Coordinates of C-alpha atoms in Angstrom, one line a residue:
M1 CA 42.4 -104.1 -31.0
F2 CA 41.4 -101.7 -28.2
L3 CA 40.7 -97.9 -28.9
V4 CA 40.2 -96.5 -25.3
I5 CA 39.0 -92.8 -25.5
G6 CA 38.2 -90.3 -22.9
S7 CA 38.5 -93.3 -20.0
N8 CA 40.8 -93.8 -17.2
M9 CA 39.9 -97.6 -17.2
T10 CA 42.6 -98.4 -14.3
E11 CA 41.4 -96.1 -11.8
A12 CA 37.7 -95.4 -12.7
H13 CA 36.9 -99.2 -14.0
P14 CA 39.6 -101.6 -12.5
V15 CA 37.8 -104.9 -13.1
A16 CA 37.0 -104.1 -16.8
A17 CA 40.7 -102.7 -16.9
T18 CA 42.6 -106.0 -15.9
F19 CA 40.4 -107.9 -18.5
L20 CA 42.0 -105.2 -21.1
K21 CA 45.3 -105.4 -19.9
N22 CA 45.2 -109.3 -19.6
G23 CA 44.1 -108.8 -23.5
V24 CA 46.8 -106.6 -24.1
L25 CA 49.5 -109.0 -22.8
K26 CA 48.2 -112.0 -24.8
G27 CA 48.9 -109.5 -28.1
A28 CA 45.9 -107.3 -28.6
K29 CA 46.9 -103.7 -29.7
L30 CA 46.0 -100.7 -27.6
I31 CA 45.4 -97.2 -28.5
V32 CA 44.7 -94.6 -25.7
V33 CA 43.5 -91.3 -26.7
D34 CA 43.3 -88.9 -23.8
P35 CA 44.7 -85.5 -22.7
R36 CA 46.5 -87.3 -19.7
A37 CA 49.1 -90.0 -19.7
H38 CA 47.3 -92.0 -17.2
K39 CA 48.6 -95.6 -16.1
L40 CA 46.8 -97.4 -19.0
V41 CA 49.0 -95.3 -21.1
D42 CA 52.1 -97.9 -20.0
Y43 CA 50.2 -100.6 -21.7
A44 CA 49.3 -98.8 -25.3
D45 CA 51.0 -99.1 -28.3
L46 CA 49.9 -95.5 -28.8
H47 CA 49.1 -92.7 -26.8
V48 CA 47.2 -89.7 -28.5
P49 CA 47.5 -86.9 -25.9
I50 CA 44.8 -84.7 -27.4
R51 CA 43.6 -81.4 -25.9
V52 CA 40.6 -81.1 -23.7
G53 CA 37.4 -81.2 -25.6
S54 CA 38.9 -81.9 -28.9
D55 CA 37.5 -85.4 -29.4
I56 CA 35.0 -84.3 -32.3
A57 CA 37.9 -82.5 -34.3
F58 CA 40.1 -85.7 -33.6
L59 CA 37.5 -88.2 -34.6
N60 CA 36.9 -86.3 -37.6
G61 CA 40.1 -86.0 -38.7
L62 CA 40.8 -89.8 -38.4
M63 CA 37.6 -90.3 -40.5
N64 CA 39.2 -87.8 -43.5
V65 CA 41.9 -89.8 -43.3
L66 CA 40.2 -93.3 -43.5
I67 CA 38.3 -92.0 -46.6
G68 CA 40.7 -90.2 -48.2
E69 CA 43.4 -93.3 -48.2
N70 CA 40.7 -95.5 -49.0
L71 CA 41.1 -97.5 -45.7
Y72 CA 37.5 -97.7 -44.8
D73 CA 35.3 -101.0 -44.7
K74 CA 33.6 -100.1 -48.1
N75 CA 31.7 -103.3 -47.9
F76 CA 30.0 -102.8 -44.7
V77 CA 29.3 -99.0 -45.5
E78 CA 27.6 -99.8 -48.7
S79 CA 25.5 -102.7 -47.3
N80 CA 24.9 -101.6 -43.7
T81 CA 24.9 -98.0 -43.5
E82 CA 23.2 -94.8 -44.9
A83 CA 24.2 -90.8 -45.1
F84 CA 27.9 -92.2 -46.0
D85 CA 28.1 -88.8 -48.4
A86 CA 26.8 -86.6 -45.8
L87 CA 29.7 -87.7 -43.5
K88 CA 32.1 -87.6 -46.2
E89 CA 31.4 -83.9 -46.8
T90 CA 31.6 -82.9 -42.8
V91 CA 35.0 -84.8 -42.3
S92 CA 36.2 -83.6 -45.6
E93 CA 37.0 -80.1 -43.6
Y94 CA 39.0 -81.7 -41.4
P95 CA 42.1 -82.7 -43.0
P96 CA 44.8 -83.9 -40.3
E97 CA 46.4 -80.4 -40.2
R98 CA 43.3 -78.7 -39.3
A99 CA 42.4 -81.4 -36.6
A100 CA 45.8 -81.5 -35.3
A101 CA 45.9 -77.8 -34.8
I102 CA 42.3 -78.1 -32.8
A103 CA 43.6 -81.3 -31.0
G104 CA 47.0 -80.1 -30.3
I105 CA 49.1 -83.0 -31.5
A106 CA 51.1 -83.6 -34.7
P107 CA 49.3 -84.2 -38.2
Q108 CA 51.2 -87.3 -38.6
L109 CA 49.7 -88.8 -35.2
I110 CA 46.3 -88.5 -36.8
V111 CA 47.5 -90.4 -40.1
D112 CA 49.2 -93.0 -37.8
T113 CA 46.3 -93.6 -35.8
A114 CA 43.9 -94.1 -38.7
R115 CA 46.1 -96.4 -40.4
M116 CA 46.9 -98.6 -37.4
L117 CA 42.7 -98.7 -36.7
A118 CA 42.2 -99.7 -40.2
S119 CA 44.9 -102.4 -40.2
V120 CA 43.2 -104.9 -37.2
K121 CA 39.5 -106.3 -37.4
P122 CA 37.7 -106.0 -34.8
V123 CA 38.5 -102.9 -32.9
M124 CA 36.7 -102.6 -29.5
L125 CA 36.2 -98.7 -28.7
C126 CA 35.4 -98.0 -25.0
Y127 CA 34.6 -94.9 -23.7
T128 CA 33.8 -93.2 -20.5
L129 CA 32.8 -89.8 -18.8
G130 CA 35.6 -88.1 -20.8
I131 CA 33.8 -88.4 -23.9
T132 CA 29.9 -87.7 -22.2
E133 CA 31.0 -84.8 -19.6
H134 CA 30.9 -82.0 -22.6
T135 CA 28.5 -79.7 -23.5
C136 CA 29.0 -81.6 -26.8
G137 CA 28.9 -85.1 -24.9
R138 CA 26.0 -86.5 -27.5
N139 CA 28.0 -85.4 -30.6
N140 CA 31.2 -86.9 -29.2
V141 CA 29.3 -90.2 -28.7
V142 CA 27.9 -90.0 -32.2
S143 CA 31.1 -89.4 -33.4
T144 CA 32.9 -92.5 -32.0
A145 CA 29.6 -94.4 -33.5
N146 CA 30.5 -92.9 -36.6
L147 CA 34.2 -94.1 -36.8
Q148 CA 32.9 -97.4 -35.7
M149 CA 30.4 -97.9 -38.4
L150 CA 33.0 -96.5 -41.1
L151 CA 35.6 -99.1 -40.0
G152 CA 32.9 -101.9 -40.0
N153 CA 33.6 -102.7 -36.3
M154 CA 30.0 -103.2 -35.6
G155 CA 27.5 -106.4 -35.3
M156 CA 30.5 -108.6 -34.4
E157 CA 32.0 -110.1 -31.1
C158 CA 34.8 -107.9 -29.4
G159 CA 33.7 -104.7 -31.6
G160 CA 31.5 -102.0 -31.2
V161 CA 30.9 -99.0 -29.0
N162 CA 31.4 -99.6 -25.3
P163 CA 30.2 -97.0 -22.8
L164 CA 32.1 -98.0 -19.4
R165 CA 29.3 -96.6 -16.9
G166 CA 30.1 -94.0 -14.6
Q167 CA 28.7 -95.9 -11.4
N168 CA 27.3 -99.2 -10.5
N169 CA 24.3 -100.5 -12.2
V170 CA 23.9 -97.4 -14.1
Q171 CA 22.8 -99.6 -17.1
G172 CA 20.3 -101.2 -14.9
A173 CA 19.0 -98.1 -13.8
C174 CA 18.6 -96.8 -17.5
D175 CA 16.7 -100.2 -18.3
M176 CA 14.3 -100.1 -15.5
G177 CA 12.8 -96.5 -16.9
A178 CA 15.3 -94.4 -14.6
L179 CA 15.1 -91.9 -17.4
P180 CA 12.8 -88.9 -18.3
N181 CA 11.8 -90.3 -21.7
V182 CA 11.1 -93.9 -21.4
F183 CA 9.1 -96.6 -19.0
P184 CA 11.2 -99.8 -18.5
G185 CA 13.0 -101.6 -21.6
Y186 CA 13.3 -98.2 -23.4
Q187 CA 9.4 -97.9 -24.6
T188 CA 8.9 -94.0 -25.2
V189 CA 6.3 -92.0 -22.8
V190 CA 5.4 -90.5 -25.9
D191 CA 4.2 -93.4 -27.5
E192 CA 0.5 -93.8 -26.7
T193 CA 0.6 -97.7 -27.3
A194 CA 3.3 -97.9 -24.6
R195 CA 1.5 -95.7 -22.4
K196 CA -1.7 -97.5 -22.4
K197 CA 0.1 -100.9 -21.7
F198 CA 1.7 -99.5 -18.8
E199 CA -1.6 -97.6 -17.7
A200 CA -3.6 -100.8 -17.8
F201 CA -1.0 -103.0 -15.9
W202 CA -0.3 -100.6 -13.2
N203 CA -4.1 -99.6 -12.7
V204 CA -3.9 -95.9 -13.3
S205 CA -5.2 -93.4 -15.7
D206 CA -3.3 -90.4 -18.0
L207 CA 0.1 -91.2 -17.7
P208 CA 2.1 -88.2 -19.1
S209 CA 2.2 -88.2 -22.7
Q210 CA 5.2 -85.8 -22.6
N211 CA 8.9 -86.4 -21.3
G212 CA 9.8 -85.4 -17.8
L213 CA 12.2 -83.0 -16.6
M214 CA 15.9 -83.1 -17.1
M215 CA 17.6 -82.8 -13.6
P216 CA 19.2 -79.1 -14.1
Q217 CA 15.6 -78.3 -15.1
M218 CA 14.3 -79.9 -11.7
M219 CA 17.1 -78.0 -9.8
D220 CA 16.4 -74.7 -11.3
G221 CA 12.6 -75.4 -10.7
L222 CA 13.4 -75.6 -6.9
V223 CA 14.3 -72.1 -6.9
S224 CA 11.4 -70.5 -9.4
G225 CA 8.9 -72.7 -7.3
K226 CA 8.0 -74.8 -10.3
I227 CA 9.2 -78.0 -8.6
R228 CA 7.7 -78.3 -5.1
G229 CA 8.9 -81.8 -3.8
F230 CA 12.0 -83.1 -4.7
Y231 CA 12.8 -86.7 -4.0
I232 CA 16.5 -87.7 -4.1
F233 CA 17.2 -91.3 -4.3
G234 CA 20.8 -92.6 -3.7
E235 CA 22.4 -89.5 -4.7
N236 CA 24.8 -87.0 -3.1
L237 CA 23.8 -83.7 -5.4
A238 CA 25.5 -81.7 -2.9
S239 CA 28.7 -83.0 -3.9
T240 CA 28.4 -84.3 -7.2
E241 CA 26.9 -81.6 -9.2
P242 CA 28.8 -78.6 -10.7
D243 CA 29.2 -75.2 -9.1
I244 CA 28.4 -76.4 -5.2
H245 CA 27.4 -73.1 -4.2
K246 CA 24.7 -72.9 -6.8
V247 CA 23.6 -76.2 -6.2
E248 CA 23.3 -75.6 -1.9
H249 CA 21.2 -72.8 -2.9
E250 CA 18.7 -74.6 -5.1
L251 CA 18.6 -77.4 -2.5
A252 CA 18.1 -75.0 0.1
S253 CA 15.2 -73.8 -2.0
A254 CA 13.3 -76.7 -1.9
E255 CA 9.9 -76.7 -0.4
F256 CA 9.9 -80.3 0.7
L257 CA 13.1 -82.5 0.2
V258 CA 13.1 -86.3 0.7
C259 CA 16.5 -88.1 0.8
Q260 CA 16.7 -91.9 0.5
D261 CA 20.2 -93.2 1.2
I262 CA 22.2 -95.4 3.3
F263 CA 24.0 -92.7 5.0
L264 CA 23.8 -89.3 6.2
N265 CA 25.9 -87.0 3.4
E266 CA 26.1 -83.5 2.5
T267 CA 23.0 -83.8 0.5
T268 CA 20.9 -85.1 3.6
K269 CA 21.8 -82.1 5.3
F270 CA 19.3 -80.1 3.6
A271 CA 16.5 -82.9 3.5
H272 CA 12.9 -82.8 5.7
V273 CA 12.9 -86.4 5.5
V274 CA 15.5 -89.0 5.5
L275 CA 14.6 -92.6 4.6
P276 CA 17.3 -95.2 5.6
A277 CA 17.8 -97.6 2.8
A278 CA 19.6 -101.1 2.8
A279 CA 23.0 -101.2 1.2
W280 CA 23.7 -103.3 -2.0
S281 CA 24.7 -106.3 0.1
E282 CA 21.8 -106.1 2.5
N283 CA 19.5 -106.4 -0.6
D284 CA 18.3 -109.2 -3.1
G285 CA 18.1 -108.3 -6.4
T286 CA 19.6 -107.5 -9.7
F287 CA 22.5 -105.8 -11.3
T288 CA 23.0 -104.7 -14.9
N289 CA 26.5 -104.2 -16.4
S290 CA 27.9 -102.4 -19.3
E291 CA 27.7 -105.7 -21.7
R292 CA 23.8 -105.4 -20.6
R293 CA 24.6 -108.7 -18.6
V294 CA 21.6 -109.1 -15.7
S295 CA 23.1 -110.8 -12.7
R296 CA 21.6 -112.0 -9.4
V297 CA 22.7 -110.1 -6.1
R298 CA 21.9 -112.0 -3.0
T299 CA 22.0 -111.0 0.5
A300 CA 25.0 -111.0 2.4
S301 CA 24.0 -109.4 5.9
S302 CA 20.7 -108.0 7.4
P303 CA 20.1 -104.2 7.1
P304 CA 20.8 -102.6 10.3
G305 CA 18.4 -100.7 12.4
E306 CA 15.3 -99.5 10.9
S307 CA 16.7 -99.5 7.0
K308 CA 14.7 -101.4 4.6
P309 CA 15.1 -102.4 0.8
N310 CA 14.3 -99.3 -1.4
W311 CA 11.6 -101.6 -3.5
W312 CA 9.8 -101.9 0.1
I313 CA 10.1 -98.0 0.9
F314 CA 8.6 -96.9 -2.5
K315 CA 5.8 -99.9 -1.9
E316 CA 4.9 -98.5 1.6
I317 CA 4.6 -94.7 0.0
A318 CA 2.7 -95.9 -2.8
K319 CA 0.4 -97.8 -0.3
R320 CA -0.3 -94.2 1.6
M321 CA -1.2 -92.9 -1.6
G322 CA -4.0 -95.4 -2.1
Q323 CA -1.9 -97.8 -4.4
A324 CA -2.0 -101.5 -3.4
W325 CA 1.1 -103.1 -5.1
S326 CA 1.1 -106.9 -4.9
S327 CA 4.7 -107.8 -5.6
D328 CA 6.4 -108.6 -2.3
S329 CA 10.2 -109.2 -3.1
A330 CA 12.8 -108.1 -5.9
K331 CA 11.9 -111.6 -7.4
E332 CA 8.4 -111.0 -7.7
I333 CA 8.8 -107.3 -9.2
W334 CA 11.2 -108.9 -11.6
D335 CA 9.5 -112.0 -12.9
N336 CA 5.6 -110.5 -12.7
E337 CA 6.3 -107.1 -13.8
I338 CA 9.4 -106.1 -15.4
S339 CA 9.8 -109.0 -17.8
I340 CA 6.0 -108.9 -18.7
L341 CA 6.1 -105.5 -19.5
A342 CA 9.4 -104.9 -21.2
P343 CA 9.9 -107.0 -24.4
A344 CA 13.7 -106.9 -24.5
L345 CA 13.6 -108.4 -20.8
G346 CA 10.7 -111.1 -21.5
G347 CA 13.0 -114.1 -21.3
I348 CA 14.5 -113.1 -18.5
K349 CA 13.6 -115.0 -15.4
Y350 CA 15.0 -115.3 -11.7
H351 CA 15.4 -119.0 -12.4
R352 CA 17.5 -118.3 -15.6
I353 CA 19.9 -116.1 -13.8
E354 CA 21.1 -118.2 -11.2
G355 CA 24.3 -118.6 -12.6
D356 CA 26.1 -116.0 -15.0
G357 CA 23.2 -114.1 -15.8
L358 CA 21.8 -113.2 -19.2
Q359 CA 22.2 -110.5 -21.6
W360 CA 19.4 -108.5 -23.1
P361 CA 17.8 -108.3 -25.5
C362 CA 16.1 -112.2 -24.2
P363 CA 12.7 -111.9 -25.5
T364 CA 11.5 -115.3 -24.5
E365 CA 12.7 -117.9 -22.2
A366 CA 13.8 -120.0 -24.9
H367 CA 16.0 -117.4 -26.1
P368 CA 19.6 -117.7 -24.8
G369 CA 20.2 -113.8 -24.4
T370 CA 22.4 -111.6 -27.3
S371 CA 26.0 -111.3 -26.4
Y372 CA 26.6 -108.7 -29.0
L373 CA 24.2 -106.3 -30.8
H374 CA 23.8 -105.5 -34.6
K375 CA 24.8 -109.0 -35.6
E376 CA 26.0 -109.2 -39.3
G377 CA 25.4 -105.2 -39.7
R378 CA 21.3 -105.3 -39.1
F379 CA 20.8 -102.6 -37.0
T380 CA 17.4 -101.7 -34.7
R381 CA 16.6 -98.9 -37.2
G382 CA 17.4 -100.9 -40.1
K383 CA 20.3 -99.3 -41.7
G384 CA 23.1 -97.6 -39.6
A385 CA 22.9 -93.8 -40.0
F386 CA 25.8 -91.9 -40.1
I387 CA 25.1 -88.5 -38.1
P388 CA 27.8 -85.9 -38.9
V389 CA 28.7 -83.7 -36.3
E390 CA 30.8 -80.3 -36.2
W391 CA 33.7 -79.5 -33.3
T392 CA 32.6 -77.0 -30.9
P393 CA 34.6 -75.7 -28.1
P394 CA 34.1 -76.0 -24.6
A395 CA 31.6 -73.3 -22.7
E396 CA 34.5 -72.0 -21.2
V397 CA 37.9 -71.7 -22.5
P398 CA 41.4 -70.5 -20.7
D399 CA 41.7 -66.4 -20.9
D400 CA 44.5 -64.3 -19.0
E401 CA 42.4 -64.2 -15.9
Y402 CA 41.7 -67.9 -15.8
P403 CA 44.9 -69.3 -18.1
F404 CA 44.3 -73.0 -17.2
V405 CA 41.8 -75.8 -18.2
L406 CA 40.2 -77.9 -15.1
S407 CA 39.3 -81.4 -15.9
T408 CA 38.2 -83.7 -13.6
G409 CA 37.8 -87.5 -13.1
R410 CA 38.2 -90.5 -10.4
R411 CA 41.1 -91.7 -8.2
L412 CA 41.6 -95.6 -7.8
Y413 CA 41.3 -95.3 -3.7
H414 CA 37.8 -93.7 -3.4
Y415 CA 34.4 -94.2 -4.8
H416 CA 32.5 -91.1 -5.9
T417 CA 31.7 -88.9 -3.1
R418 CA 33.2 -91.2 -0.3
T419 CA 30.0 -91.8 1.0
Q420 CA 30.9 -95.7 1.5
T421 CA 34.9 -95.4 1.0
G422 CA 35.3 -92.5 3.2
R423 CA 34.3 -94.9 6.1
C424 CA 37.1 -97.1 5.4
E425 CA 40.3 -96.3 7.2
G426 CA 42.9 -98.4 5.1
L427 CA 41.5 -96.6 1.9
N428 CA 41.9 -93.3 3.8
D429 CA 45.6 -94.1 4.7
L430 CA 46.0 -95.0 1.0
L431 CA 44.6 -91.5 -0.1
G432 CA 43.7 -89.3 2.5
E433 CA 43.3 -85.8 0.7
E434 CA 42.5 -84.3 -2.9
T435 CA 45.5 -82.9 -5.0
A436 CA 45.6 -80.8 -7.9
D437 CA 48.0 -82.4 -10.6
I438 CA 49.9 -80.0 -12.6
S439 CA 52.5 -80.5 -15.3
K440 CA 56.1 -80.3 -14.2
E441 CA 56.5 -77.0 -16.7
D442 CA 53.7 -75.3 -14.9
A443 CA 55.0 -76.1 -11.4
T444 CA 58.6 -74.6 -12.4
I445 CA 56.9 -71.7 -14.0
L446 CA 55.1 -71.0 -10.8
S447 CA 57.9 -72.4 -8.4
I448 CA 55.4 -74.8 -7.2
M449 CA 57.0 -77.8 -5.4
D450 CA 55.5 -81.2 -5.3
G451 CA 53.3 -81.6 -2.3
E452 CA 52.9 -77.9 -1.3
M453 CA 49.6 -76.3 -0.7
I454 CA 48.0 -74.1 -3.6
K455 CA 44.9 -72.3 -4.6
V456 CA 42.8 -73.3 -7.4
A457 CA 40.2 -70.6 -8.4
S458 CA 37.4 -70.6 -11.0
R459 CA 34.6 -67.8 -11.7
R460 CA 32.5 -69.9 -9.3
G461 CA 34.8 -70.6 -6.5
E462 CA 38.1 -71.4 -5.2
V463 CA 39.4 -74.6 -3.1
R464 CA 42.8 -75.2 -1.2
V465 CA 44.6 -78.5 -2.2
R466 CA 48.0 -79.9 -2.2
A467 CA 49.8 -79.9 -5.5
R468 CA 50.6 -83.2 -7.2
V469 CA 53.7 -82.3 -10.1
T470 CA 53.3 -85.2 -12.6
H471 CA 54.3 -86.0 -16.0
E472 CA 50.7 -87.5 -16.5
V473 CA 49.2 -83.9 -17.3
Q474 CA 50.0 -81.6 -20.0
K475 CA 51.1 -78.1 -19.9
G476 CA 48.1 -76.0 -19.2
L477 CA 46.1 -78.6 -17.6
V478 CA 44.9 -79.0 -14.2
W479 CA 43.2 -82.4 -13.1
M480 CA 41.2 -82.8 -10.1
A481 CA 38.6 -85.3 -8.7
F482 CA 35.5 -84.9 -6.3
H483 CA 36.2 -87.4 -3.8
F484 CA 36.6 -85.3 -0.7
R485 CA 34.3 -82.4 0.2
E486 CA 37.7 -80.6 1.1
G487 CA 39.1 -79.5 -2.2
N488 CA 36.0 -80.5 -4.2
A489 CA 36.4 -79.9 -7.8
N490 CA 32.9 -79.2 -8.1
F491 CA 33.4 -75.9 -6.3
L492 CA 35.3 -74.7 -9.5
T493 CA 33.2 -76.7 -12.5
N494 CA 31.0 -74.9 -14.6
A495 CA 27.1 -75.5 -14.7
A496 CA 27.2 -75.5 -18.5
F497 CA 25.0 -78.8 -20.0
D498 CA 24.8 -80.5 -23.3
P499 CA 21.4 -79.4 -25.3
F500 CA 20.5 -83.1 -25.7
T501 CA 21.6 -85.0 -22.7
Q502 CA 21.8 -82.0 -20.0
T503 CA 24.8 -83.7 -18.9
A504 CA 27.2 -81.0 -17.2
E505 CA 30.6 -80.2 -18.8
Y506 CA 32.6 -81.7 -15.9
K507 CA 35.6 -82.2 -18.3
A508 CA 36.5 -78.6 -19.1
C509 CA 36.3 -75.1 -17.4
A510 CA 38.9 -72.1 -16.7
V511 CA 40.9 -71.6 -13.6
R512 CA 43.9 -70.2 -12.3
I513 CA 46.3 -71.7 -9.9
E514 CA 47.8 -69.4 -7.1
K515 CA 51.0 -70.2 -4.7
L516 CA 50.3 -69.7 -1.2

């Protein structure tokens, strides 16, 4: 069985969705929990159309039923977890009636979903940005883990909590330490032992002993003057960050801004220096996917003009700062540095990933890799810890002036801000502009016809887009993407952030619709 929550896999992860749909066609059950009836719902045994931002209330309601009807995996919970009583106490406050009222669904649907989940083992839970892009995103993720531990769906093949990453090689970037709190291999910067190891290997002293800044803090720092130099590597912030007018002011405030990218885009307009990078198919290296599989990427064509591999650019800048880095290829960087410094990657060498790659943890060259984590309920920390969480509403909710909820996501034919796909005529023929998806009920009330131009406005901005009247969207909801600069949903989205992760609440803000 698959439980897909907050994930439009068909459009955002079409390859993974194909494997899932093949599984369903072979007899696997599928539950989709999502405010929209997107195309994956056509394959579902059960669709649960919860309100935007009600995930925790719904999940707590499920766990209330599982515990109340004694449907949870008692053996797994007793043997492999702790803090069950605290979880039980919290979810006891979310009976189906209360959880359903928050989620905007019938109480019986929560009961039916809980019973269905308990009827099959294993259940694979998959989520995407519909879970994380909330001011309670961290708690949403914790709640999915609570559910899977309660059901005993951890430490087995085809179970677990599976985040489908928002962009290609996000997993690999995190593994390499592209986060403000860890070195490569998730070794924390506050750990003195780890810090000393990296200082010795990198031939430096006094690496920072405290976590670095998160991106919203950096952006604020551009305006305050706390951040003077800003280096943007492969990111089109002027189109992807919430409240574009605010972002443009922040970028314009930078004393010195460097962009390293494969094309000019909305963000490079603010740059003092643009460094031309080679694209993925012009590079040799590795990608790591959602199942932690490190795979080879081989050069398919030569980089055009003056563009260079990213590692080469970084190395040349380091040279001008007095650092002589010995590695002279992606292979040497991996084999001679990454695999030596990161214990979980120690057994992954280029000669071992010529075929189908290897999944970390892979500590030694004799290790076959790890196909799934927490085998037999043995968690990294020992026992799995239930972390009960309370439901909290989005930072901005509808009112009389802005009566609709705007939620954002991705469409099949374009990728991110179209830096790449916008240059493909065929894809632009398939999808050439942004739309605002609204329900048939709201279209009737507002006398809006499918295909006519409308204005969508929030407290931060407004856009004019074509209306797409569809059964996929529930009453009171507006759904848009951010692929096109004209009509970009991020002119409207709210720069409110999760306090733990500093992820923006792209999935919920208040808007109004006007017929033009």
